[in-house]
């Protein structure tokens, strides 16, 4: 991939002084990202990289103490109930659904501060408000609010723990995203897989310890490709799987990639549009190749499927349907906070995208046909 000039981070509310996702890493995690890629760092990004190195040094020191505190808190902590996983491809409505399900006081989730500093969040309670004051109030890829205290996808904790995740691509996108795509979701080798799973489960145990008796609600689009791993760890886990009209999904993912790479890359540019398109197709093939081969393992009654358009049109009804389908009890127990949350999104308009290039549309129709059929969308 040959990079091209990127839109400016300021287009998304970021300056040179705003923290990036890499600032939450320890030295060990940062080394895994930077190893073999130093020559790719743009000269203009060296001050940013220097700040990441300093943050990593500080994080490593705090993590040493934090691991003791978190370990005492977590010490063999088991989930209070079978976790709920919100699955679906990026930009299919998983973030909004994640927030809606967390309106239920019986539920809990990983938060922004926990995912940004997964090794030491137990000692960083005061840092959340500080970061909220520094960071933009909305996510780079859209107008969804962002806060260190609100639900956040645990994929960012996986990233900052130094574990394999496709999000590592954001630092040095010119490396490409080809044959190694599978290992970015779930590492090769039994020993490395055990280490990955142990680190992830340790993080979840620390989060659960701060929320006793509450069901963990976890959201990461990448988990859609990790069903075997999830079910080995949580055999009776519950799942909500959301889909979106394929052409709108593709266009929204191009917007997402452009925003995230622009704000997070350590290179001078991001890949050209045709390479971003290839990336989306490769990722979708990986995610749904895994999903269709593993989904039969989900116990009967533990999966609910819905569409983005249904969630956007009737969010309260969508949540009621989920609670009924997965036997979570009556939604009336938390209907007021749920309606209050929905009210904050009144007037929000789903972005409409211009028509795609005919060749791209044809490729979507061909390569995403199984996805479209699964969610009940017209094929072709």
mmCIF file of C-alpha atoms in Angstrom:
data_model
loop_
_atom_site.group_PDB
_atom_site.id
_atom_site.type_symbol
_atom_site.label_atom_id
_atom_site.label_comp_id
_atom_site.label_asym_id
_atom_site.label_seq_id
_atom_site.Cartn_x
_atom_site.Cartn_y
_atom_site.Cartn_z
ATOM 1 C CA UNK A 1 0.000 0.000 0.000
ATOM 2 C CA UNK A 2 1.308 3.440 -0.835
ATOM 3 C CA UNK A 3 0.000 6.112 1.539
ATOM 4 C CA UNK A 4 -1.506 9.384 0.407
ATOM 5 C CA UNK A 5 -1.972 12.653 2.215
ATOM 6 C CA UNK A 6 -4.672 12.440 4.854
ATOM 7 C CA UNK A 7 -7.368 14.857 5.941
ATOM 8 C CA UNK A 8 -6.214 16.829 8.949
ATOM 9 C CA UNK A 9 -6.899 15.497 12.467
ATOM 10 C CA UNK A 10 -8.369 18.912 13.205
ATOM 11 C CA UNK A 11 -11.189 18.014 10.807
ATOM 12 C CA UNK A 12 -12.298 15.596 13.527
ATOM 13 C CA UNK A 13 -11.624 17.828 16.525
ATOM 14 C CA UNK A 14 -8.119 16.500 17.218
ATOM 15 C CA UNK A 15 -5.003 18.616 17.693
ATOM 16 C CA UNK A 16 -1.386 17.499 18.041
ATOM 17 C CA UNK A 17 -1.881 17.557 21.819
ATOM 18 C CA UNK A 18 -4.927 15.308 22.092
ATOM 19 C CA UNK A 19 -4.268 11.815 23.503
ATOM 20 C CA UNK A 20 -4.475 8.961 21.009
ATOM 21 C CA UNK A 21 -5.424 5.358 21.696
ATOM 22 C CA UNK A 22 -1.719 4.478 21.997
ATOM 23 C CA UNK A 23 -1.295 6.667 25.079
ATOM 24 C CA UNK A 24 -2.964 4.004 27.240
ATOM 25 C CA UNK A 25 -0.301 1.356 26.597
ATOM 26 C CA UNK A 26 2.496 0.102 28.806
ATOM 27 C CA UNK A 27 6.023 -0.108 27.391
ATOM 28 C CA UNK A 28 5.583 -3.802 26.633
ATOM 29 C CA UNK A 29 2.385 -3.192 24.671
ATOM 30 C CA UNK A 30 3.838 -0.178 22.845
ATOM 31 C CA UNK A 31 6.931 -2.153 21.809
ATOM 32 C CA UNK A 32 4.704 -4.725 20.097
ATOM 33 C CA UNK A 33 3.153 -1.962 18.008
ATOM 34 C CA UNK A 34 6.357 -0.082 17.198
ATOM 35 C CA UNK A 35 8.681 -3.041 16.586
ATOM 36 C CA UNK A 36 9.852 -3.034 12.971
ATOM 37 C CA UNK A 37 7.892 0.114 12.152
ATOM 38 C CA UNK A 38 10.073 2.975 13.402
ATOM 39 C CA UNK A 39 11.091 3.878 9.845
ATOM 40 C CA UNK A 40 7.415 4.388 8.982
ATOM 41 C CA UNK A 41 6.907 7.138 11.560
ATOM 42 C CA UNK A 42 6.417 10.503 9.882
ATOM 43 C CA UNK A 43 8.827 13.252 11.020
ATOM 44 C CA UNK A 44 5.866 15.415 12.001
ATOM 45 C CA UNK A 45 4.603 12.616 14.274
ATOM 46 C CA UNK A 46 7.791 12.245 16.339
ATOM 47 C CA UNK A 47 6.601 14.661 19.066
ATOM 48 C CA UNK A 48 3.428 12.581 19.330
ATOM 49 C CA UNK A 49 5.476 9.370 19.463
ATOM 50 C CA UNK A 50 7.697 10.875 22.172
ATOM 51 C CA UNK A 51 4.607 11.599 24.269
ATOM 52 C CA UNK A 52 3.398 8.018 23.728
ATOM 53 C CA UNK A 53 6.752 6.689 24.951
ATOM 54 C CA UNK A 54 6.596 8.864 28.067
ATOM 55 C CA UNK A 55 3.011 7.806 28.735
ATOM 56 C CA UNK A 56 3.986 4.149 28.271
ATOM 57 C CA UNK A 57 6.769 4.541 30.823
ATOM 58 C CA UNK A 58 4.383 6.089 33.335
ATOM 59 C CA UNK A 59 1.681 3.525 32.579
ATOM 60 C CA UNK A 60 4.121 0.682 33.191
ATOM 61 C CA UNK A 61 4.944 1.996 36.646
ATOM 62 C CA UNK A 62 1.319 2.532 37.582
ATOM 63 C CA UNK A 63 0.330 -0.845 36.102
ATOM 64 C CA UNK A 64 2.730 -2.636 38.426
ATOM 65 C CA UNK A 65 0.834 -1.249 41.409
ATOM 66 C CA UNK A 66 -2.497 -1.453 39.629
ATOM 67 C CA UNK A 67 -2.084 -5.151 38.954
ATOM 68 C CA UNK A 68 -1.847 -5.765 42.691
ATOM 69 C CA UNK A 69 -5.014 -3.764 43.366
ATOM 70 C CA UNK A 70 -6.880 -5.251 40.395
ATOM 71 C CA UNK A 71 -5.723 -8.723 41.311
ATOM 72 C CA UNK A 72 -7.053 -8.358 44.842
ATOM 73 C CA UNK A 73 -10.325 -6.997 43.494
ATOM 74 C CA UNK A 74 -10.706 -9.626 40.799
ATOM 75 C CA UNK A 75 -9.239 -12.600 42.692
ATOM 76 C CA UNK A 76 -11.132 -15.430 41.044
ATOM 77 C CA UNK A 77 -14.096 -13.198 40.239
ATOM 78 C CA UNK A 78 -16.668 -15.079 38.203
ATOM 79 C CA UNK A 79 -19.267 -13.352 36.000
ATOM 80 C CA UNK A 80 -22.410 -12.515 37.947
ATOM 81 C CA UNK A 81 -24.457 -13.869 35.038
ATOM 82 C CA UNK A 82 -23.825 -15.171 31.546
ATOM 83 C CA UNK A 83 -22.344 -12.206 29.652
ATOM 84 C CA UNK A 84 -24.194 -10.579 26.778
ATOM 85 C CA UNK A 85 -22.161 -9.969 23.618
ATOM 86 C CA UNK A 86 -23.339 -7.406 21.079
ATOM 87 C CA UNK A 87 -22.065 -8.493 17.687
ATOM 88 C CA UNK A 88 -22.181 -7.083 14.187
ATOM 89 C CA UNK A 89 -19.913 -5.469 11.655
ATOM 90 C CA UNK A 90 -18.540 -2.003 12.286
ATOM 91 C CA UNK A 91 -21.090 0.799 11.726
ATOM 92 C CA UNK A 92 -24.087 -1.496 11.993
ATOM 93 C CA UNK A 93 -25.495 0.085 15.163
ATOM 94 C CA UNK A 94 -23.525 -1.814 17.807
ATOM 95 C CA UNK A 95 -22.487 1.319 19.740
ATOM 96 C CA UNK A 96 -26.031 2.641 20.159
ATOM 97 C CA UNK A 97 -27.327 -0.815 21.050
ATOM 98 C CA UNK A 98 -24.526 -1.190 23.603
ATOM 99 C CA UNK A 99 -25.580 2.025 25.324
ATOM 100 C CA UNK A 100 -29.260 1.088 25.265
ATOM 101 C CA UNK A 101 -28.652 -2.291 26.901
ATOM 102 C CA UNK A 102 -26.600 -0.589 29.602
ATOM 103 C CA UNK A 103 -29.575 1.550 30.591
ATOM 104 C CA UNK A 104 -30.615 -1.554 32.544
ATOM 105 C CA UNK A 105 -29.131 -1.187 36.069
ATOM 106 C CA UNK A 106 -28.751 -4.967 36.180
ATOM 107 C CA UNK A 107 -26.113 -4.637 33.457
ATOM 108 C CA UNK A 108 -22.604 -3.218 33.403
ATOM 109 C CA UNK A 109 -20.007 -2.636 30.735
ATOM 110 C CA UNK A 110 -16.398 -1.790 30.190
ATOM 111 C CA UNK A 111 -16.017 2.003 30.229
ATOM 112 C CA UNK A 112 -13.798 4.410 28.358
ATOM 113 C CA UNK A 113 -11.262 4.773 31.174
ATOM 114 C CA UNK A 114 -11.121 1.011 31.719
ATOM 115 C CA UNK A 115 -10.458 0.354 28.043
ATOM 116 C CA UNK A 116 -7.973 3.227 27.682
ATOM 117 C CA UNK A 117 -5.948 2.125 30.730
ATOM 118 C CA UNK A 118 -6.763 -1.583 31.129
ATOM 119 C CA UNK A 119 -3.632 -2.348 33.148
ATOM 120 C CA UNK A 120 -4.175 0.339 35.762
ATOM 121 C CA UNK A 121 -7.723 1.709 35.720
ATOM 122 C CA UNK A 122 -8.193 0.694 39.364
ATOM 123 C CA UNK A 123 -5.787 3.503 40.314
ATOM 124 C CA UNK A 124 -6.972 6.059 37.772
ATOM 125 C CA UNK A 125 -10.408 7.091 38.981
ATOM 126 C CA UNK A 126 -9.486 10.769 38.955
ATOM 127 C CA UNK A 127 -8.070 10.649 35.428
ATOM 128 C CA UNK A 128 -11.389 10.025 33.668
ATOM 129 C CA UNK A 129 -12.766 13.567 34.168
ATOM 130 C CA UNK A 130 -9.387 15.022 33.160
ATOM 131 C CA UNK A 131 -9.411 13.090 29.882
ATOM 132 C CA UNK A 132 -13.042 14.060 29.288
ATOM 133 C CA UNK A 133 -12.010 17.707 29.531
ATOM 134 C CA UNK A 134 -9.200 17.181 27.011
ATOM 135 C CA UNK A 135 -10.725 14.859 24.425
ATOM 136 C CA UNK A 136 -13.358 15.778 21.803
ATOM 137 C CA UNK A 137 -16.925 15.252 23.001
ATOM 138 C CA UNK A 138 -17.887 13.043 20.041
ATOM 139 C CA UNK A 139 -16.284 10.060 18.348
ATOM 140 C CA UNK A 140 -14.167 10.831 15.257
ATOM 141 C CA UNK A 141 -16.306 8.691 12.965
ATOM 142 C CA UNK A 142 -19.665 10.270 13.830
ATOM 143 C CA UNK A 143 -21.661 12.424 16.197
ATOM 144 C CA UNK A 144 -22.119 9.789 18.911
ATOM 145 C CA UNK A 145 -21.118 11.230 22.313
ATOM 146 C CA UNK A 146 -17.889 10.018 23.880
ATOM 147 C CA UNK A 147 -16.933 9.960 27.549
ATOM 148 C CA UNK A 148 -14.501 8.051 29.735
ATOM 149 C CA UNK A 149 -17.384 7.010 31.992
ATOM 150 C CA UNK A 150 -19.745 5.654 29.325
ATOM 151 C CA UNK A 151 -19.750 2.166 27.765
ATOM 152 C CA UNK A 152 -16.816 1.462 25.474
ATOM 153 C CA UNK A 153 -15.969 -1.554 23.372
ATOM 154 C CA UNK A 154 -13.463 -3.841 25.041
ATOM 155 C CA UNK A 155 -11.484 -4.119 21.780
ATOM 156 C CA UNK A 156 -9.643 -0.965 22.871
ATOM 157 C CA UNK A 157 -8.675 -2.714 26.107
ATOM 158 C CA UNK A 158 -7.424 -5.647 24.030
ATOM 159 C CA UNK A 159 -5.372 -3.193 21.971
ATOM 160 C CA UNK A 160 -3.905 -1.410 24.991
ATOM 161 C CA UNK A 161 -3.099 -4.719 26.675
ATOM 162 C CA UNK A 162 -0.804 -5.403 23.722
ATOM 163 C CA UNK A 163 -2.883 -8.323 22.445
ATOM 164 C CA UNK A 164 -3.634 -9.235 18.856
ATOM 165 C CA UNK A 165 -6.409 -7.103 17.382
ATOM 166 C CA UNK A 166 -7.138 -5.665 13.941
ATOM 167 C CA UNK A 167 -6.976 -2.203 15.539
ATOM 168 C CA UNK A 168 -3.170 -2.369 15.484
ATOM 169 C CA UNK A 169 -3.528 -1.597 11.775
ATOM 170 C CA UNK A 170 -4.348 2.025 12.609
ATOM 171 C CA UNK A 171 -0.807 2.899 13.692
ATOM 172 C CA UNK A 172 0.958 1.890 10.483
ATOM 173 C CA UNK A 173 -1.625 1.280 7.735
ATOM 174 C CA UNK A 174 0.993 1.201 4.964
ATOM 175 C CA UNK A 175 1.965 -2.273 6.213
ATOM 176 C CA UNK A 176 -1.226 -3.482 4.615
ATOM 177 C CA UNK A 177 -3.757 -5.963 5.876
ATOM 178 C CA UNK A 178 -3.331 -9.128 3.866
ATOM 179 C CA UNK A 179 -2.410 -12.696 4.837
ATOM 180 C CA UNK A 180 -2.012 -11.841 8.533
ATOM 181 C CA UNK A 181 -5.689 -10.847 8.853
ATOM 182 C CA UNK A 182 -6.699 -14.042 10.699
ATOM 183 C CA UNK A 183 -3.965 -13.750 13.326
ATOM 184 C CA UNK A 184 -5.007 -10.163 14.075
ATOM 185 C CA UNK A 185 -8.274 -11.469 15.516
ATOM 186 C CA UNK A 186 -6.973 -14.519 17.344
ATOM 187 C CA UNK A 187 -3.258 -15.370 17.608
ATOM 188 C CA UNK A 188 -1.542 -18.367 16.109
ATOM 189 C CA UNK A 189 -0.075 -20.953 18.462
ATOM 190 C CA UNK A 190 -1.631 -22.577 21.516
ATOM 191 C CA UNK A 191 0.636 -20.840 24.044
ATOM 192 C CA UNK A 192 -0.053 -17.395 22.615
ATOM 193 C CA UNK A 193 -3.784 -18.109 22.521
ATOM 194 C CA UNK A 194 -3.766 -19.094 26.185
ATOM 195 C CA UNK A 195 -1.898 -15.898 27.054
ATOM 196 C CA UNK A 196 -4.354 -13.808 25.011
ATOM 197 C CA UNK A 197 -7.360 -15.398 26.681
ATOM 198 C CA UNK A 198 -5.862 -15.135 30.165
ATOM 199 C CA UNK A 199 -5.159 -11.414 29.735
ATOM 200 C CA UNK A 200 -8.632 -10.691 28.335
ATOM 201 C CA UNK A 201 -10.434 -12.695 31.032
ATOM 202 C CA UNK A 202 -8.291 -11.068 33.722
ATOM 203 C CA UNK A 203 -9.371 -7.653 32.502
ATOM 204 C CA UNK A 204 -13.038 -8.678 32.451
ATOM 205 C CA UNK A 205 -12.734 -10.109 35.973
ATOM 206 C CA UNK A 206 -11.383 -6.774 37.227
ATOM 207 C CA UNK A 207 -14.303 -4.958 35.590
ATOM 208 C CA UNK A 208 -16.795 -7.449 37.024
ATOM 209 C CA UNK A 209 -15.278 -7.021 40.497
ATOM 210 C CA UNK A 210 -16.212 -3.333 40.392
ATOM 211 C CA UNK A 211 -19.767 -4.269 39.364
ATOM 212 C CA UNK A 212 -20.772 -7.260 41.493
ATOM 213 C CA UNK A 213 -24.102 -8.931 40.738
ATOM 214 C CA UNK A 214 -24.431 -7.196 37.361
ATOM 215 C CA UNK A 215 -24.371 -8.849 33.949
ATOM 216 C CA UNK A 216 -21.449 -7.860 31.732
ATOM 217 C CA UNK A 217 -22.563 -6.434 28.387
ATOM 218 C CA UNK A 218 -19.654 -6.502 25.957
ATOM 219 C CA UNK A 219 -19.466 -5.023 22.493
ATOM 220 C CA UNK A 220 -16.772 -5.410 19.876
ATOM 221 C CA UNK A 221 -17.393 -5.989 16.180
ATOM 222 C CA UNK A 222 -14.236 -8.116 16.137
ATOM 223 C CA UNK A 223 -15.865 -10.540 18.597
ATOM 224 C CA UNK A 224 -18.183 -11.538 15.746
ATOM 225 C CA UNK A 225 -15.197 -13.523 14.427
ATOM 226 C CA UNK A 226 -14.296 -15.009 17.839
ATOM 227 C CA UNK A 227 -17.319 -17.149 18.661
ATOM 228 C CA UNK A 228 -15.298 -20.300 19.309
ATOM 229 C CA UNK A 229 -13.100 -18.491 21.816
ATOM 230 C CA UNK A 230 -16.053 -16.778 23.504
ATOM 231 C CA UNK A 231 -18.091 -19.966 23.827
ATOM 232 C CA UNK A 232 -15.126 -21.894 25.197
ATOM 233 C CA UNK A 233 -14.849 -19.252 27.928
ATOM 234 C CA UNK A 234 -18.593 -18.605 28.404
ATOM 235 C CA UNK A 235 -20.574 -21.641 27.165
ATOM 236 C CA UNK A 236 -23.954 -20.079 27.959
ATOM 237 C CA UNK A 237 -23.201 -16.534 26.778
ATOM 238 C CA UNK A 238 -26.045 -14.573 25.186
ATOM 239 C CA UNK A 239 -25.683 -12.795 21.858
ATOM 240 C CA UNK A 240 -27.380 -9.983 19.975
ATOM 241 C CA UNK A 241 -26.319 -9.784 16.332
ATOM 242 C CA UNK A 242 -27.202 -6.666 14.350
ATOM 243 C CA UNK A 243 -26.893 -6.147 10.600
ATOM 244 C CA UNK A 244 -27.252 -3.217 8.215
ATOM 245 C CA UNK A 245 -28.121 -2.728 4.543
ATOM 246 C CA UNK A 246 -24.859 -3.723 2.792
ATOM 247 C CA UNK A 247 -24.301 -0.659 0.596
ATOM 248 C CA UNK A 248 -24.888 1.790 3.455
ATOM 249 C CA UNK A 249 -22.698 -0.384 5.676
ATOM 250 C CA UNK A 250 -19.837 -0.243 3.187
ATOM 251 C CA UNK A 251 -20.038 3.530 2.726
ATOM 252 C CA UNK A 252 -20.160 4.102 6.475
ATOM 253 C CA UNK A 253 -17.092 1.920 6.961
ATOM 254 C CA UNK A 254 -15.101 3.992 4.485
ATOM 255 C CA UNK A 255 -16.022 7.049 6.554
ATOM 256 C CA UNK A 256 -15.016 5.230 9.751
ATOM 257 C CA UNK A 257 -11.643 4.150 8.383
ATOM 258 C CA UNK A 258 -10.854 7.609 7.075
ATOM 259 C CA UNK A 259 -11.661 9.200 10.439
ATOM 260 C CA UNK A 260 -9.838 6.683 12.604
ATOM 261 C CA UNK A 261 -6.727 6.523 10.452
ATOM 262 C CA UNK A 262 -6.570 10.296 10.138
ATOM 263 C CA UNK A 263 -6.671 10.785 13.905
ATOM 264 C CA UNK A 264 -4.635 7.749 15.000
ATOM 265 C CA UNK A 265 -2.000 6.944 12.352
ATOM 266 C CA UNK A 266 1.664 7.598 13.088
ATOM 267 C CA UNK A 267 2.466 7.845 9.386
ATOM 268 C CA UNK A 268 2.267 10.830 7.069
ATOM 269 C CA UNK A 269 -0.778 9.577 5.229
ATOM 270 C CA UNK A 270 -3.462 6.951 4.950
ATOM 271 C CA UNK A 271 -4.013 4.428 2.151
ATOM 272 C CA UNK A 272 -5.837 5.602 -0.984
ATOM 273 C CA UNK A 273 -9.564 5.018 -1.377
ATOM 274 C CA UNK A 274 -9.197 1.814 -3.388
ATOM 275 C CA UNK A 275 -7.025 0.278 -0.665
ATOM 276 C CA UNK A 276 -9.504 1.276 2.022
ATOM 277 C CA UNK A 277 -12.192 -0.479 -0.005
ATOM 278 C CA UNK A 278 -10.057 -3.621 -0.246
ATOM 279 C CA UNK A 279 -9.519 -3.445 3.503
ATOM 280 C CA UNK A 280 -13.267 -3.359 4.172
ATOM 281 C CA UNK A 281 -13.878 -6.319 1.869
ATOM 282 C CA UNK A 282 -11.037 -8.325 3.461
ATOM 283 C CA UNK A 283 -12.251 -7.594 6.979
ATOM 284 C CA UNK A 284 -15.856 -8.424 6.167
ATOM 285 C CA UNK A 285 -14.807 -11.714 4.571
ATOM 286 C CA UNK A 286 -12.778 -12.621 7.650
ATOM 287 C CA UNK A 287 -15.499 -11.679 10.129
ATOM 288 C CA UNK A 288 -18.379 -13.409 8.380
ATOM 289 C CA UNK A 289 -16.353 -16.374 7.213
ATOM 290 C CA UNK A 290 -15.724 -17.040 10.897
ATOM 291 C CA UNK A 291 -19.304 -16.232 11.926
ATOM 292 C CA UNK A 292 -20.976 -18.593 9.481
ATOM 293 C CA UNK A 293 -18.595 -21.422 10.404
ATOM 294 C CA UNK A 294 -18.974 -20.995 14.173
ATOM 295 C CA UNK A 295 -22.499 -19.698 14.833
ATOM 296 C CA UNK A 296 -24.022 -23.181 14.987
ATOM 297 C CA UNK A 297 -22.328 -23.587 18.375
ATOM 298 C CA UNK A 298 -24.555 -20.966 20.002
ATOM 299 C CA UNK A 299 -27.092 -22.728 22.260
ATOM 300 C CA UNK A 300 -30.696 -22.515 21.141
ATOM 301 C CA UNK A 301 -32.414 -19.455 22.584
ATOM 302 C CA UNK A 302 -29.156 -17.581 23.234
ATOM 303 C CA UNK A 303 -29.089 -15.522 20.018
ATOM 304 C CA UNK A 304 -31.290 -12.639 18.893
ATOM 305 C CA UNK A 305 -30.877 -11.112 15.428
ATOM 306 C CA UNK A 306 -32.091 -7.670 14.373
ATOM 307 C CA UNK A 307 -31.440 -5.014 11.759
ATOM 308 C CA UNK A 308 -30.044 -1.509 12.058
ATOM 309 C CA UNK A 309 -33.153 -0.034 10.493
ATOM 310 C CA UNK A 310 -35.382 -1.602 13.165
ATOM 311 C CA UNK A 311 -33.182 -0.233 15.942
ATOM 312 C CA UNK A 312 -33.126 3.249 14.406
ATOM 313 C CA UNK A 313 -36.904 3.295 13.930
ATOM 314 C CA UNK A 314 -38.058 1.836 17.272
ATOM 315 C CA UNK A 315 -35.187 1.580 19.787
ATOM 316 C CA UNK A 316 -37.439 0.921 22.772
ATOM 317 C CA UNK A 317 -39.199 -1.918 20.991
ATOM 318 C CA UNK A 318 -35.857 -3.342 19.880
ATOM 319 C CA UNK A 319 -34.685 -3.499 23.497
ATOM 320 C CA UNK A 320 -37.978 -5.071 24.599
ATOM 321 C CA UNK A 321 -37.597 -7.725 21.898
ATOM 322 C CA UNK A 322 -34.059 -8.505 23.069
ATOM 323 C CA UNK A 323 -35.102 -8.830 26.713
ATOM 324 C CA UNK A 324 -37.951 -11.129 25.747
ATOM 325 C CA UNK A 325 -35.925 -13.275 23.348
ATOM 326 C CA UNK A 326 -32.985 -13.751 25.723
ATOM 327 C CA UNK A 327 -35.105 -14.134 28.871
ATOM 328 C CA UNK A 328 -33.761 -11.021 30.599
ATOM 329 C CA UNK A 329 -37.075 -10.217 32.221
ATOM 330 C CA UNK A 330 -39.388 -7.254 31.804
ATOM 331 C CA UNK A 331 -37.959 -3.980 30.497
ATOM 332 C CA UNK A 332 -40.400 -1.986 32.612
ATOM 333 C CA UNK A 333 -37.922 -2.136 35.499
ATOM 334 C CA UNK A 334 -35.656 0.304 33.639
ATOM 335 C CA UNK A 335 -38.051 1.882 31.165
ATOM 336 C CA UNK A 336 -37.567 5.445 32.462
ATOM 337 C CA UNK A 337 -33.746 5.550 32.134
ATOM 338 C CA UNK A 338 -34.121 3.806 28.777
ATOM 339 C CA UNK A 339 -36.554 6.434 27.522
ATOM 340 C CA UNK A 340 -34.368 9.220 28.896
ATOM 341 C CA UNK A 341 -31.423 7.845 26.934
ATOM 342 C CA UNK A 342 -33.495 7.529 23.768
ATOM 343 C CA UNK A 343 -34.647 11.132 24.213
ATOM 344 C CA UNK A 344 -31.041 12.329 24.007
ATOM 345 C CA UNK A 345 -30.982 11.062 20.429
ATOM 346 C CA UNK A 346 -34.233 12.655 19.328
ATOM 347 C CA UNK A 347 -33.685 14.502 16.096
ATOM 348 C CA UNK A 348 -30.633 12.455 15.179
ATOM 349 C CA UNK A 349 -30.665 11.675 11.482
ATOM 350 C CA UNK A 350 -28.984 8.598 10.062
ATOM 351 C CA UNK A 351 -26.468 9.790 7.508
ATOM 352 C CA UNK A 352 -27.379 9.220 3.898
ATOM 353 C CA UNK A 353 -24.558 8.297 1.544
ATOM 354 C CA UNK A 354 -24.245 9.157 -2.145
ATOM 355 C CA UNK A 355 -24.417 6.380 -4.686
ATOM 356 C CA UNK A 356 -21.397 4.100 -4.801
ATOM 357 C CA UNK A 357 -19.273 3.432 -7.829
ATOM 358 C CA UNK A 358 -21.101 0.774 -9.911
ATOM 359 C CA UNK A 359 -18.110 -1.567 -9.757
ATOM 360 C CA UNK A 360 -18.018 -1.308 -5.959
ATOM 361 C CA UNK A 361 -21.784 -1.874 -5.731
ATOM 362 C CA UNK A 362 -21.480 -4.967 -7.897
ATOM 363 C CA UNK A 363 -18.683 -6.276 -5.705
ATOM 364 C CA UNK A 364 -20.798 -5.746 -2.582
ATOM 365 C CA UNK A 365 -23.709 -7.604 -4.174
ATOM 366 C CA UNK A 366 -21.440 -10.510 -5.051
ATOM 367 C CA UNK A 367 -19.187 -10.798 -2.006
ATOM 368 C CA UNK A 368 -21.744 -9.882 0.670
ATOM 369 C CA UNK A 369 -24.659 -11.913 -0.686
ATOM 370 C CA UNK A 370 -24.615 -14.392 2.209
ATOM 371 C CA UNK A 371 -24.571 -11.516 4.700
ATOM 372 C CA UNK A 372 -27.525 -9.844 2.959
ATOM 373 C CA UNK A 373 -29.559 -13.057 2.933
ATOM 374 C CA UNK A 374 -28.800 -13.764 6.594
ATOM 375 C CA UNK A 375 -30.271 -10.430 7.686
ATOM 376 C CA UNK A 376 -33.089 -10.475 5.137
ATOM 377 C CA UNK A 377 -31.858 -7.791 2.745
ATOM 378 C CA UNK A 378 -32.396 -7.836 -0.988
ATOM 379 C CA UNK A 379 -29.504 -9.428 -2.859
ATOM 380 C CA UNK A 380 -28.315 -7.719 -6.046
#
